[in-house]
Coordinates of C-alpha atoms and ligand atoms in Angstrom, one line a residue:
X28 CA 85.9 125.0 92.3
X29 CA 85.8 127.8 94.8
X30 CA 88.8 128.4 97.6
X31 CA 87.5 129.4 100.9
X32 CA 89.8 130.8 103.4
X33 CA 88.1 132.6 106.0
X34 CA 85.0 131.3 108.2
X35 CA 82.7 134.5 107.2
X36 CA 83.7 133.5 103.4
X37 CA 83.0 129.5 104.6
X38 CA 79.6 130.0 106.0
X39 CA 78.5 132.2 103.3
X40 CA 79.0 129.8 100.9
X41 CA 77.4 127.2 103.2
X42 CA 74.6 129.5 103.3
X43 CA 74.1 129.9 99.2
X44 CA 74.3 125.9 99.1
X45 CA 71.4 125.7 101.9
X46 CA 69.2 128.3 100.4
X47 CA 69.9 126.4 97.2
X48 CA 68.5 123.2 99.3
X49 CA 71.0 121.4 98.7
X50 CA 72.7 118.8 100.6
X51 CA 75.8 119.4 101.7
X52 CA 79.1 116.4 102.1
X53 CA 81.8 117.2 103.8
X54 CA 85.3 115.6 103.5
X55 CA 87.5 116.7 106.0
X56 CA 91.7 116.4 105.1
X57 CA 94.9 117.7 106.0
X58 CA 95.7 117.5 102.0
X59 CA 98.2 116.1 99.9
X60 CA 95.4 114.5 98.4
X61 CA 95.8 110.6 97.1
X62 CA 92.9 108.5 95.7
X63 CA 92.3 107.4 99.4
X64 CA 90.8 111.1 100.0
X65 CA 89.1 110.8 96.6
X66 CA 87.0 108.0 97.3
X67 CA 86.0 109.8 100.6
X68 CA 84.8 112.5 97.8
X69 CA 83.1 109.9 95.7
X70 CA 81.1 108.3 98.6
X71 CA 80.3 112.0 99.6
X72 CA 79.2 113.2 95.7
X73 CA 76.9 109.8 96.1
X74 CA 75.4 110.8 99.1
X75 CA 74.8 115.4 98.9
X76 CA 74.3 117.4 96.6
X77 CA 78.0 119.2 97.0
X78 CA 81.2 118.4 98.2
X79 CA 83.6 120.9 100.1
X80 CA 86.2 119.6 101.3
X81 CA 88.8 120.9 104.1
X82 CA 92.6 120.8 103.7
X83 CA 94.5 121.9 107.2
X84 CA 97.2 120.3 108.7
X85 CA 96.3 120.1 112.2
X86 CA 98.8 121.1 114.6
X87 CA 96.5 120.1 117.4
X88 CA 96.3 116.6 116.5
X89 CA 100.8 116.3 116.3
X90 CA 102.7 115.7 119.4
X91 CA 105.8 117.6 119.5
X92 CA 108.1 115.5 118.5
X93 CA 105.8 114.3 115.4
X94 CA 106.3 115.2 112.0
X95 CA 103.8 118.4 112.1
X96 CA 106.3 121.0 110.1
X97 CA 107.6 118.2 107.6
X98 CA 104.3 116.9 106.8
X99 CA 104.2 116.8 102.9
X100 CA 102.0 120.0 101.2
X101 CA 101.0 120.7 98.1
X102 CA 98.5 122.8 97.8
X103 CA 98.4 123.6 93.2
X104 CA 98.6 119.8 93.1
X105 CA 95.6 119.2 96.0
X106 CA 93.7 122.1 93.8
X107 CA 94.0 120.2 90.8
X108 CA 92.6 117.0 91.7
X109 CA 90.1 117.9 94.0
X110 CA 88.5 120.1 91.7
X111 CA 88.9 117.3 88.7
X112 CA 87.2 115.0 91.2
X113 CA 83.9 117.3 91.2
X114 CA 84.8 118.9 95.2
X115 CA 82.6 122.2 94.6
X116 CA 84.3 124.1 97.5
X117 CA 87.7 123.9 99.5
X118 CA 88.3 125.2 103.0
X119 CA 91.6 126.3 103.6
X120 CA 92.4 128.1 106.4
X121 CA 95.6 129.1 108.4
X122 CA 96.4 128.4 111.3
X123 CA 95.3 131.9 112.7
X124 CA 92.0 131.2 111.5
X125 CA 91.2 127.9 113.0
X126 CA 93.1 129.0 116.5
X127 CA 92.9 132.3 116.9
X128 CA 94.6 133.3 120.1
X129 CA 93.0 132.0 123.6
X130 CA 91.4 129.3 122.1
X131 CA 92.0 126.3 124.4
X132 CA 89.2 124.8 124.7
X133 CA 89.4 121.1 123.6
X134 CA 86.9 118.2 122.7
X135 CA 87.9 115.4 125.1
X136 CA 87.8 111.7 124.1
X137 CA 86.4 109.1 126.3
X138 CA 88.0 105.9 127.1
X139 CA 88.3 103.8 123.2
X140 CA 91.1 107.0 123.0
X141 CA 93.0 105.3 125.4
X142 CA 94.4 102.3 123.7
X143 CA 96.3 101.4 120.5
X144 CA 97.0 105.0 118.2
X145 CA 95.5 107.4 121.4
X146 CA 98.6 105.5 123.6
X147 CA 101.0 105.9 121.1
X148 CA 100.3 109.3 120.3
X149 CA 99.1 111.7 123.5
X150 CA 96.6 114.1 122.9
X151 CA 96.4 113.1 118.9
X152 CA 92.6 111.9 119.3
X153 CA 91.6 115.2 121.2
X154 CA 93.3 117.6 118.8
X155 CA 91.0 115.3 116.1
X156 CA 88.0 115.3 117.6
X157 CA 88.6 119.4 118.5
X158 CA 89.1 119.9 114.7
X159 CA 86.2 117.8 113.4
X160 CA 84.0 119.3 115.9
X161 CA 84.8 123.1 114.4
X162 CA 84.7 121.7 110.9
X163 CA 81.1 120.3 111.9
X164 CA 79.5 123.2 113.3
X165 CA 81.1 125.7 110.6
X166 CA 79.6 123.6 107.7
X167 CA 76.4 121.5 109.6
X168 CA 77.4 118.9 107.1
X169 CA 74.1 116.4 106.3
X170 CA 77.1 114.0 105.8
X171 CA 80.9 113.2 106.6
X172 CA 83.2 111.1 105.1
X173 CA 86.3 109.8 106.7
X174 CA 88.6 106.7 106.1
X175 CA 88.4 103.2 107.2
X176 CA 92.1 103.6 107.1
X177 CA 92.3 105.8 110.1
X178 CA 89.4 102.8 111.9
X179 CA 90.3 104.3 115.9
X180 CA 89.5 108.0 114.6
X181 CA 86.7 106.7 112.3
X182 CA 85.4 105.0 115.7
X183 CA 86.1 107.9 118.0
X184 CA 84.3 110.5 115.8
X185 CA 81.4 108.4 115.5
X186 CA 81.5 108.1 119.3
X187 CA 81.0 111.9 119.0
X188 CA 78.5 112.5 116.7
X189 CA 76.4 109.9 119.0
X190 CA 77.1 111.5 122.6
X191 CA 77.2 115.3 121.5
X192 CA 73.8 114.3 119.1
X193 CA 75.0 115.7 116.0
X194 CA 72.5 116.0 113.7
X195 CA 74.5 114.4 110.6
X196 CA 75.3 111.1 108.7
X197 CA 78.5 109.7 108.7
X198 CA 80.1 107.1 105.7
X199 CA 83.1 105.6 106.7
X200 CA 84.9 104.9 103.2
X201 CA 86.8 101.2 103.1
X202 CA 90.7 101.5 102.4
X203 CA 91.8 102.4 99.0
X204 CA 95.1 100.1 98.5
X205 CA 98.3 100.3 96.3
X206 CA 97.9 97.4 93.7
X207 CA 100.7 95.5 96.3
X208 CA 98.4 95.8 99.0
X209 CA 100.0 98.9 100.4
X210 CA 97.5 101.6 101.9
X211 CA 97.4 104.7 100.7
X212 CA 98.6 107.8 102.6
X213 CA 100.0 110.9 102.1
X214 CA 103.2 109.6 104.7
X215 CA 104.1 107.2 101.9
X216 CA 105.6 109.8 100.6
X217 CA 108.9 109.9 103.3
X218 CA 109.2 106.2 102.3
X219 CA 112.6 105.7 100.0
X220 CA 112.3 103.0 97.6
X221 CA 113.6 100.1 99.4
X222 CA 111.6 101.3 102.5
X223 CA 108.5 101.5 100.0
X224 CA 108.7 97.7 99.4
X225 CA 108.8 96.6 102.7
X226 CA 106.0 98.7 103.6
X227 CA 104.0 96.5 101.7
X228 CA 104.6 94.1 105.2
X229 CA 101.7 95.4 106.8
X230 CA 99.3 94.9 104.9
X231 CA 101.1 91.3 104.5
X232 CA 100.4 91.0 107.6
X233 CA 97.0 91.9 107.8
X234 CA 96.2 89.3 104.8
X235 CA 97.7 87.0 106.7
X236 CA 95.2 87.5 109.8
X237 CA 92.7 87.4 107.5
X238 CA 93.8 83.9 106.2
X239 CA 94.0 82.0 109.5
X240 CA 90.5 83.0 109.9
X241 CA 89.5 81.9 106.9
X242 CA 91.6 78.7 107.9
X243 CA 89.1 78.3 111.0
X244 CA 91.7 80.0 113.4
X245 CA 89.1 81.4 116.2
X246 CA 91.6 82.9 119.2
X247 CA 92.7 86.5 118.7
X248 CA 96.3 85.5 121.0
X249 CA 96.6 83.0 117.8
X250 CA 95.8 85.7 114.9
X251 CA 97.7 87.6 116.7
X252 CA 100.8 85.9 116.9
X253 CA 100.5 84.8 113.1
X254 CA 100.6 88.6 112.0
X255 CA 103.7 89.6 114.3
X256 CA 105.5 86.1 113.4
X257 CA 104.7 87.9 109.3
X258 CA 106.1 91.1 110.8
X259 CA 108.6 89.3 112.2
X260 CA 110.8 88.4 109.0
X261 CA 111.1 92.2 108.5
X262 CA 113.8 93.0 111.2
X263 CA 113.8 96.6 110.1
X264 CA 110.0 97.1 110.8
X265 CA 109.1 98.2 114.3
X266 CA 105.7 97.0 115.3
X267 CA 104.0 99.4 117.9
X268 CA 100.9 97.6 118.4
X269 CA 99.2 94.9 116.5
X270 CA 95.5 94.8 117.8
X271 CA 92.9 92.5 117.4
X272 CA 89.5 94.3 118.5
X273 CA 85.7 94.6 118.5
X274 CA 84.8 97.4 115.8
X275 CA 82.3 99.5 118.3
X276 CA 85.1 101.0 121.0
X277 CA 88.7 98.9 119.9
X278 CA 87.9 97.3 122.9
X279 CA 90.4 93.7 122.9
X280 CA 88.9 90.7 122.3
X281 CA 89.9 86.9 123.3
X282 CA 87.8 85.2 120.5
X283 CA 87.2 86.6 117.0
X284 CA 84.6 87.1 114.5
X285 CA 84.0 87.8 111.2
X286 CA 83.6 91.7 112.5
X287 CA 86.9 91.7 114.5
X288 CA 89.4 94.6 113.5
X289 CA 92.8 93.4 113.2
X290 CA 95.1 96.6 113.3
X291 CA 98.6 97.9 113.1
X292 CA 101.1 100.2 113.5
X293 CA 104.9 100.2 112.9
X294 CA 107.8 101.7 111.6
X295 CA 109.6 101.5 108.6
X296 CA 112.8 103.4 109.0
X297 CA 111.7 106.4 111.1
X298 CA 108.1 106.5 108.8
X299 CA 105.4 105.9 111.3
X300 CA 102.6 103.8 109.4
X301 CA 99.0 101.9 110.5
X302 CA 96.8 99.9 108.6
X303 CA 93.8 97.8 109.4
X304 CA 91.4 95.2 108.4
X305 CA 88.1 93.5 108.8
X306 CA 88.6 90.2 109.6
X307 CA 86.0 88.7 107.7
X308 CA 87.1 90.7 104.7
X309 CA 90.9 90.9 104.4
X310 CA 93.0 93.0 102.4
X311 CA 90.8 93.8 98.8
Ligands
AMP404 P1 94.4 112.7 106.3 O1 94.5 113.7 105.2 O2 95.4 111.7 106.4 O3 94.0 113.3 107.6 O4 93.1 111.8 105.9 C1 91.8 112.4 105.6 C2 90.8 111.4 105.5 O5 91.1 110.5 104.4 C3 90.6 110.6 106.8 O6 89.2 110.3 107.0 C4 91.3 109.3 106.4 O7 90.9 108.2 107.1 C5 91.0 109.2 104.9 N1 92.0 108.3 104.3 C6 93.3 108.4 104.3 N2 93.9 107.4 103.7 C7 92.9 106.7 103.1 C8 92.9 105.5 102.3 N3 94.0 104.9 101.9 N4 91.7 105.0 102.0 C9 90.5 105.6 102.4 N5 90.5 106.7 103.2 C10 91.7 107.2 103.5

């Protein structure tokens, strides 16, 4: 596996690969890699030729209170598994070399960024989109692979790729899951081992949508209500939103389907986690 750290370096090797003819995945990450990423690099190996994936914390994309200098790193480790998982190239630039000085110019979201993670967190969806959009034109990926997990960003990007007519696919990979149900993410990792049991109440919570629809439950105020009342028994879990929306924009819905995207974000302790889930699917 080859590191890449500059963008002359970058498109060089994205030049080799095209010459070769080869289709190129890209897996865009801000690293601390868990098997969550590395199913976004099986799903890419399944669909190009190569996989190079990007690790960079973006400091765009943290408010400035957020947890942008604390956010867990490890880079030998990332190394390691990437290239055991068969990523061919990683990009990983510095700061500098993303946002050299006077670059301000930012990719604005439309209105799904308005809602549910983009309320909670200002400016978070246009540092993403800013990022993704660099990452796409250095590399003119023929695919990209992000996480269900992240379903507003996965929705918002793909809002992007349409209305700036990128020429690429995108795969959004379903959430890879502790055996208990908890999500995978790389902020797990701030989660003591108390905290890291009751984490597992989200995606409790979720399941528990997921039943009542099963259980004919039709009205989202009701699905609702059963996933908070779930939420509710863990008095040291702050819920910031629990959404129930159509998967196109977020948008809210009064009655729901089988497609209907139940989502959530709370605290545990002062850990900041989300988590989602189809409907029609539950937690797998
Ligand atoms: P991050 O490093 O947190 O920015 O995540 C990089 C990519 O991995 C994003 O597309 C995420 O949606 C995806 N991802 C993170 N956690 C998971 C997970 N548990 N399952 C599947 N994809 C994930």
């Amino acid at each position: 596996m080859i590191e890449l750290t500059s963008i002359p370096d970058l498109k060089g090797w994205v030049r080799s690969r095209r010459r070769e003819g080869r289709r190129i995945g890209l897996v865009p990450t801000m690293g601390f890699l868990h098997e969550g990423h590395l199913a976004l690099v099986d799903e890419a190996k399944r669909r190009a030729d190569v996989v190079l994936m990007t690790i960079f914390v973006n400091p765009l994309q943290f408010g400035p209170t957020e947890d942008l200098s604390r956010y867990p790193r490890d880079l030998a480790r990332d190394r390691r598994l990437a290239s055991s998982r068969g990523v061919e190239a990683i990009f990983v630039p510095s700061e500098a070399v993303m946002y050299p000085p006077g670059s301000e110019i930012r990719v604005i979201p439309g209105r799904s960024a308005d809602r549910w993670e983009g309320a909670a967190r200002p400016g978070h969806f246009a540092g993403v989109l800013t990022v993704v959009a660099k990452l796409f034109h250095l590399v003119e990926p023929d695919v990209a692979c992000f996480g269900r997990k992240d379903v507003q960003q996965a929705v918002l990007i793909r809002q992007m790729v349409r209305d700036l007519d990128w020429p690429l696919e995108l795969a959004v990979v379903p959430t890879v899951r502790e055996p208990d149900g908890l999500a995978l993410s790389s902020r797990n990792a701030y989660l003591d081992p108390e905290q890291r049991k009751r984490a597992v109440a989200l995606s409790g919570a979720l399941q528990e949508a997921h039943v009542a629809w099963r259980g004919g439950e039709r009205s989202a105020k009701a699905i609702e209500e059963r996933a908070r009342r779930y939420l509710d028994a863990y008095p040291d879990i702050q819920v910031e939103y629990l959404a129930v929306a159509e998967p196109e924009a977020l948008e809210p819905v009064q009655e729901v389907q089988a497609t209907t995207v139940v989502a959530v974000a709370a605290r545990v302790g002062l850990t900041r986690l989300i988590d989602n889930v189809v409907l029609g699917e539950g937690v797998a």
